[in-house]
């Protein structure tokens, strides 16, 4: 495309155990899906269902790169996460068919600027700055699902 008025950002990719790189379009996260953590944060997992939020793809920190401490926060917390890399999209996918969309798995870390999140919650505002800041999602190498022959789609 030649009519861009500023350079387009590059495609974010994550290394795979096969030697290739997995292209990342979106990063969706699930909140309150771990009962012990939900209780730790003052919520009742039996009354409040999990929910989704997003991080920008460029928040990923692949390849063991440094993760600098974010400015403007005093309380940075982490959670270790299971990353599920989807090799294709879907809509209204049945539970029986869901695993067919999975390309592989990795370990990730969800970093949260907990003081900024608490203030945003108190004010009834979104907490994007607390969750989706630069370098907020370190990620390991993605390992394909055993037997998977599906190649990741761009």
mmCIF file of C-alpha atoms in Angstrom:
data_model
loop_
_atom_site.group_PDB
_atom_site.id
_atom_site.type_symbol
_atom_site.label_atom_id
_atom_site.label_comp_id
_atom_site.label_asym_id
_atom_site.label_seq_id
_atom_site.Cartn_x
_atom_site.Cartn_y
_atom_site.Cartn_z
ATOM 1 C CA UNK A 1 0.000 0.000 0.000
ATOM 2 C CA UNK A 2 1.641 3.239 -1.081
ATOM 3 C CA UNK A 3 -0.824 5.848 0.179
ATOM 4 C CA UNK A 4 -0.006 5.516 3.908
ATOM 5 C CA UNK A 5 0.732 8.880 5.508
ATOM 6 C CA UNK A 6 2.902 7.306 8.239
ATOM 7 C CA UNK A 7 4.739 3.968 8.248
ATOM 8 C CA UNK A 8 2.570 0.987 9.184
ATOM 9 C CA UNK A 9 3.625 -0.966 12.270
ATOM 10 C CA UNK A 10 5.276 -4.295 11.628
ATOM 11 C CA UNK A 11 3.586 -7.625 12.148
ATOM 12 C CA UNK A 12 4.197 -8.995 15.643
ATOM 13 C CA UNK A 13 5.460 -12.581 15.630
ATOM 14 C CA UNK A 14 6.376 -15.130 18.291
ATOM 15 C CA UNK A 15 8.935 -17.930 17.907
ATOM 16 C CA UNK A 16 7.730 -21.516 17.626
ATOM 17 C CA UNK A 17 9.454 -24.739 18.556
ATOM 18 C CA UNK A 18 9.326 -25.693 14.859
ATOM 19 C CA UNK A 19 11.728 -22.883 13.961
ATOM 20 C CA UNK A 20 9.098 -20.727 12.284
ATOM 21 C CA UNK A 21 7.381 -17.653 13.667
ATOM 22 C CA UNK A 22 3.720 -17.373 14.608
ATOM 23 C CA UNK A 23 1.989 -14.164 13.413
ATOM 24 C CA UNK A 24 -0.092 -12.419 16.088
ATOM 25 C CA UNK A 25 -3.135 -10.397 15.151
ATOM 26 C CA UNK A 26 -4.971 -10.098 18.472
ATOM 27 C CA UNK A 27 -4.374 -10.936 22.115
ATOM 28 C CA UNK A 28 -7.471 -11.816 24.122
ATOM 29 C CA UNK A 29 -7.234 -12.504 27.836
ATOM 30 C CA UNK A 30 -9.664 -14.100 30.283
ATOM 31 C CA UNK A 31 -10.226 -12.477 33.658
ATOM 32 C CA UNK A 32 -11.513 -14.143 36.809
ATOM 33 C CA UNK A 33 -11.188 -17.638 35.397
ATOM 34 C CA UNK A 34 -8.980 -18.786 38.270
ATOM 35 C CA UNK A 35 -11.082 -19.060 41.429
ATOM 36 C CA UNK A 36 -8.272 -18.569 43.977
ATOM 37 C CA UNK A 37 -7.086 -15.382 42.261
ATOM 38 C CA UNK A 38 -10.646 -14.078 41.934
ATOM 39 C CA UNK A 39 -11.071 -14.510 45.711
ATOM 40 C CA UNK A 40 -7.680 -12.878 46.339
ATOM 41 C CA UNK A 41 -8.907 -9.844 44.382
ATOM 42 C CA UNK A 42 -12.159 -9.694 46.395
ATOM 43 C CA UNK A 43 -14.551 -11.367 43.955
ATOM 44 C CA UNK A 44 -16.785 -14.412 44.230
ATOM 45 C CA UNK A 45 -16.027 -16.827 41.354
ATOM 46 C CA UNK A 46 -19.290 -18.656 42.004
ATOM 47 C CA UNK A 47 -21.328 -15.471 41.371
ATOM 48 C CA UNK A 48 -19.256 -13.629 38.765
ATOM 49 C CA UNK A 49 -18.439 -15.377 35.494
ATOM 50 C CA UNK A 50 -15.096 -14.913 33.756
ATOM 51 C CA UNK A 51 -14.821 -12.040 31.269
ATOM 52 C CA UNK A 52 -12.580 -11.061 28.388
ATOM 53 C CA UNK A 53 -10.231 -8.136 27.858
ATOM 54 C CA UNK A 54 -7.570 -7.452 25.250
ATOM 55 C CA UNK A 55 -3.940 -6.432 25.059
ATOM 56 C CA UNK A 56 -2.395 -4.954 21.924
ATOM 57 C CA UNK A 57 -0.280 -7.382 19.925
ATOM 58 C CA UNK A 58 2.704 -5.049 20.260
ATOM 59 C CA UNK A 59 2.571 -5.497 24.066
ATOM 60 C CA UNK A 60 4.041 -8.988 23.545
ATOM 61 C CA UNK A 61 7.653 -9.504 24.595
ATOM 62 C CA UNK A 62 8.949 -12.515 22.633
ATOM 63 C CA UNK A 63 12.423 -13.986 22.327
ATOM 64 C CA UNK A 64 13.396 -13.452 25.979
ATOM 65 C CA UNK A 65 13.713 -9.695 25.478
ATOM 66 C CA UNK A 66 13.985 -7.420 28.492
ATOM 67 C CA UNK A 67 10.802 -6.262 30.161
ATOM 68 C CA UNK A 68 11.454 -2.798 31.592
ATOM 69 C CA UNK A 69 9.600 -1.642 34.688
ATOM 70 C CA UNK A 70 6.779 0.595 33.422
ATOM 71 C CA UNK A 71 6.921 4.251 34.433
ATOM 72 C CA UNK A 72 4.063 5.778 36.401
ATOM 73 C CA UNK A 73 3.315 2.756 38.571
ATOM 74 C CA UNK A 74 4.376 1.621 42.012
ATOM 75 C CA UNK A 75 2.617 -1.747 42.136
ATOM 76 C CA UNK A 76 3.444 -4.054 39.237
ATOM 77 C CA UNK A 77 2.061 -7.571 39.582
ATOM 78 C CA UNK A 78 2.326 -10.651 37.402
ATOM 79 C CA UNK A 79 0.304 -13.756 36.678
ATOM 80 C CA UNK A 80 1.618 -16.773 34.783
ATOM 81 C CA UNK A 81 -0.726 -17.700 31.952
ATOM 82 C CA UNK A 82 -1.381 -20.537 29.525
ATOM 83 C CA UNK A 83 -1.281 -19.030 26.024
ATOM 84 C CA UNK A 84 -3.480 -20.695 23.413
ATOM 85 C CA UNK A 85 -2.391 -19.801 19.865
ATOM 86 C CA UNK A 86 -5.240 -20.149 17.395
ATOM 87 C CA UNK A 87 -4.363 -21.197 13.859
ATOM 88 C CA UNK A 88 -7.648 -19.940 12.465
ATOM 89 C CA UNK A 89 -10.709 -17.996 13.420
ATOM 90 C CA UNK A 90 -14.188 -19.108 14.170
ATOM 91 C CA UNK A 91 -17.573 -18.002 15.358
ATOM 92 C CA UNK A 92 -20.095 -19.889 17.455
ATOM 93 C CA UNK A 93 -17.654 -22.802 17.640
ATOM 94 C CA UNK A 94 -18.916 -25.846 19.505
ATOM 95 C CA UNK A 95 -16.925 -27.195 22.425
ATOM 96 C CA UNK A 96 -16.336 -30.366 20.398
ATOM 97 C CA UNK A 97 -14.778 -28.375 17.533
ATOM 98 C CA UNK A 98 -12.824 -25.798 19.569
ATOM 99 C CA UNK A 99 -9.582 -27.758 19.844
ATOM 100 C CA UNK A 100 -9.456 -27.944 16.045
ATOM 101 C CA UNK A 101 -8.755 -24.193 15.966
ATOM 102 C CA UNK A 102 -5.747 -24.455 18.297
ATOM 103 C CA UNK A 103 -2.322 -24.320 16.631
ATOM 104 C CA UNK A 104 -0.274 -24.540 19.814
ATOM 105 C CA UNK A 105 0.481 -23.469 23.367
ATOM 106 C CA UNK A 106 3.003 -21.286 25.194
ATOM 107 C CA UNK A 107 3.634 -19.866 28.629
ATOM 108 C CA UNK A 108 2.984 -16.170 29.063
ATOM 109 C CA UNK A 109 3.033 -13.563 31.783
ATOM 110 C CA UNK A 110 0.237 -11.043 32.266
ATOM 111 C CA UNK A 111 1.716 -7.913 33.846
ATOM 112 C CA UNK A 112 -0.675 -5.528 35.583
ATOM 113 C CA UNK A 113 -0.061 -2.050 36.931
ATOM 114 C CA UNK A 114 -2.279 -2.881 39.908
ATOM 115 C CA UNK A 115 -2.295 0.646 41.388
ATOM 116 C CA UNK A 116 -3.505 2.128 38.075
ATOM 117 C CA UNK A 117 -6.076 -0.637 37.722
ATOM 118 C CA UNK A 118 -7.445 -0.029 41.219
ATOM 119 C CA UNK A 119 -7.791 3.702 40.533
ATOM 120 C CA UNK A 120 -9.526 3.066 37.193
ATOM 121 C CA UNK A 121 -11.934 0.615 38.843
ATOM 122 C CA UNK A 122 -12.652 3.116 41.627
ATOM 123 C CA UNK A 123 -13.517 5.763 39.039
ATOM 124 C CA UNK A 124 -15.516 3.346 36.881
ATOM 125 C CA UNK A 125 -13.104 3.789 33.975
ATOM 126 C CA UNK A 126 -11.519 1.248 31.633
ATOM 127 C CA UNK A 127 -8.229 -0.226 32.781
ATOM 128 C CA UNK A 128 -6.439 -0.381 29.432
ATOM 129 C CA UNK A 129 -3.427 1.549 30.774
ATOM 130 C CA UNK A 130 -3.116 -0.925 33.628
ATOM 131 C CA UNK A 131 -3.192 -4.016 31.397
ATOM 132 C CA UNK A 132 -2.204 -3.093 27.823
ATOM 133 C CA UNK A 133 0.944 -1.039 28.297
ATOM 134 C CA UNK A 134 4.195 -1.570 26.385
ATOM 135 C CA UNK A 135 5.967 -4.823 27.356
ATOM 136 C CA UNK A 136 2.984 -6.054 29.418
ATOM 137 C CA UNK A 137 2.879 -9.556 27.921
ATOM 138 C CA UNK A 138 6.115 -11.567 27.936
ATOM 139 C CA UNK A 139 5.622 -14.812 26.022
ATOM 140 C CA UNK A 140 7.615 -17.990 25.525
ATOM 141 C CA UNK A 141 8.056 -20.149 22.462
ATOM 142 C CA UNK A 142 4.840 -21.578 21.044
ATOM 143 C CA UNK A 143 4.782 -25.370 20.796
ATOM 144 C CA UNK A 144 2.371 -26.846 18.234
ATOM 145 C CA UNK A 145 -0.452 -29.055 19.408
ATOM 146 C CA UNK A 146 0.745 -32.660 19.036
ATOM 147 C CA UNK A 147 -0.294 -33.967 15.637
ATOM 148 C CA UNK A 148 -1.120 -30.495 14.371
ATOM 149 C CA UNK A 149 -0.385 -29.941 10.711
ATOM 150 C CA UNK A 150 -2.252 -26.652 10.488
ATOM 151 C CA UNK A 151 -0.080 -23.671 9.616
ATOM 152 C CA UNK A 152 -0.857 -20.345 11.320
ATOM 153 C CA UNK A 153 -2.795 -17.952 9.117
ATOM 154 C CA UNK A 154 -1.613 -14.323 8.821
#
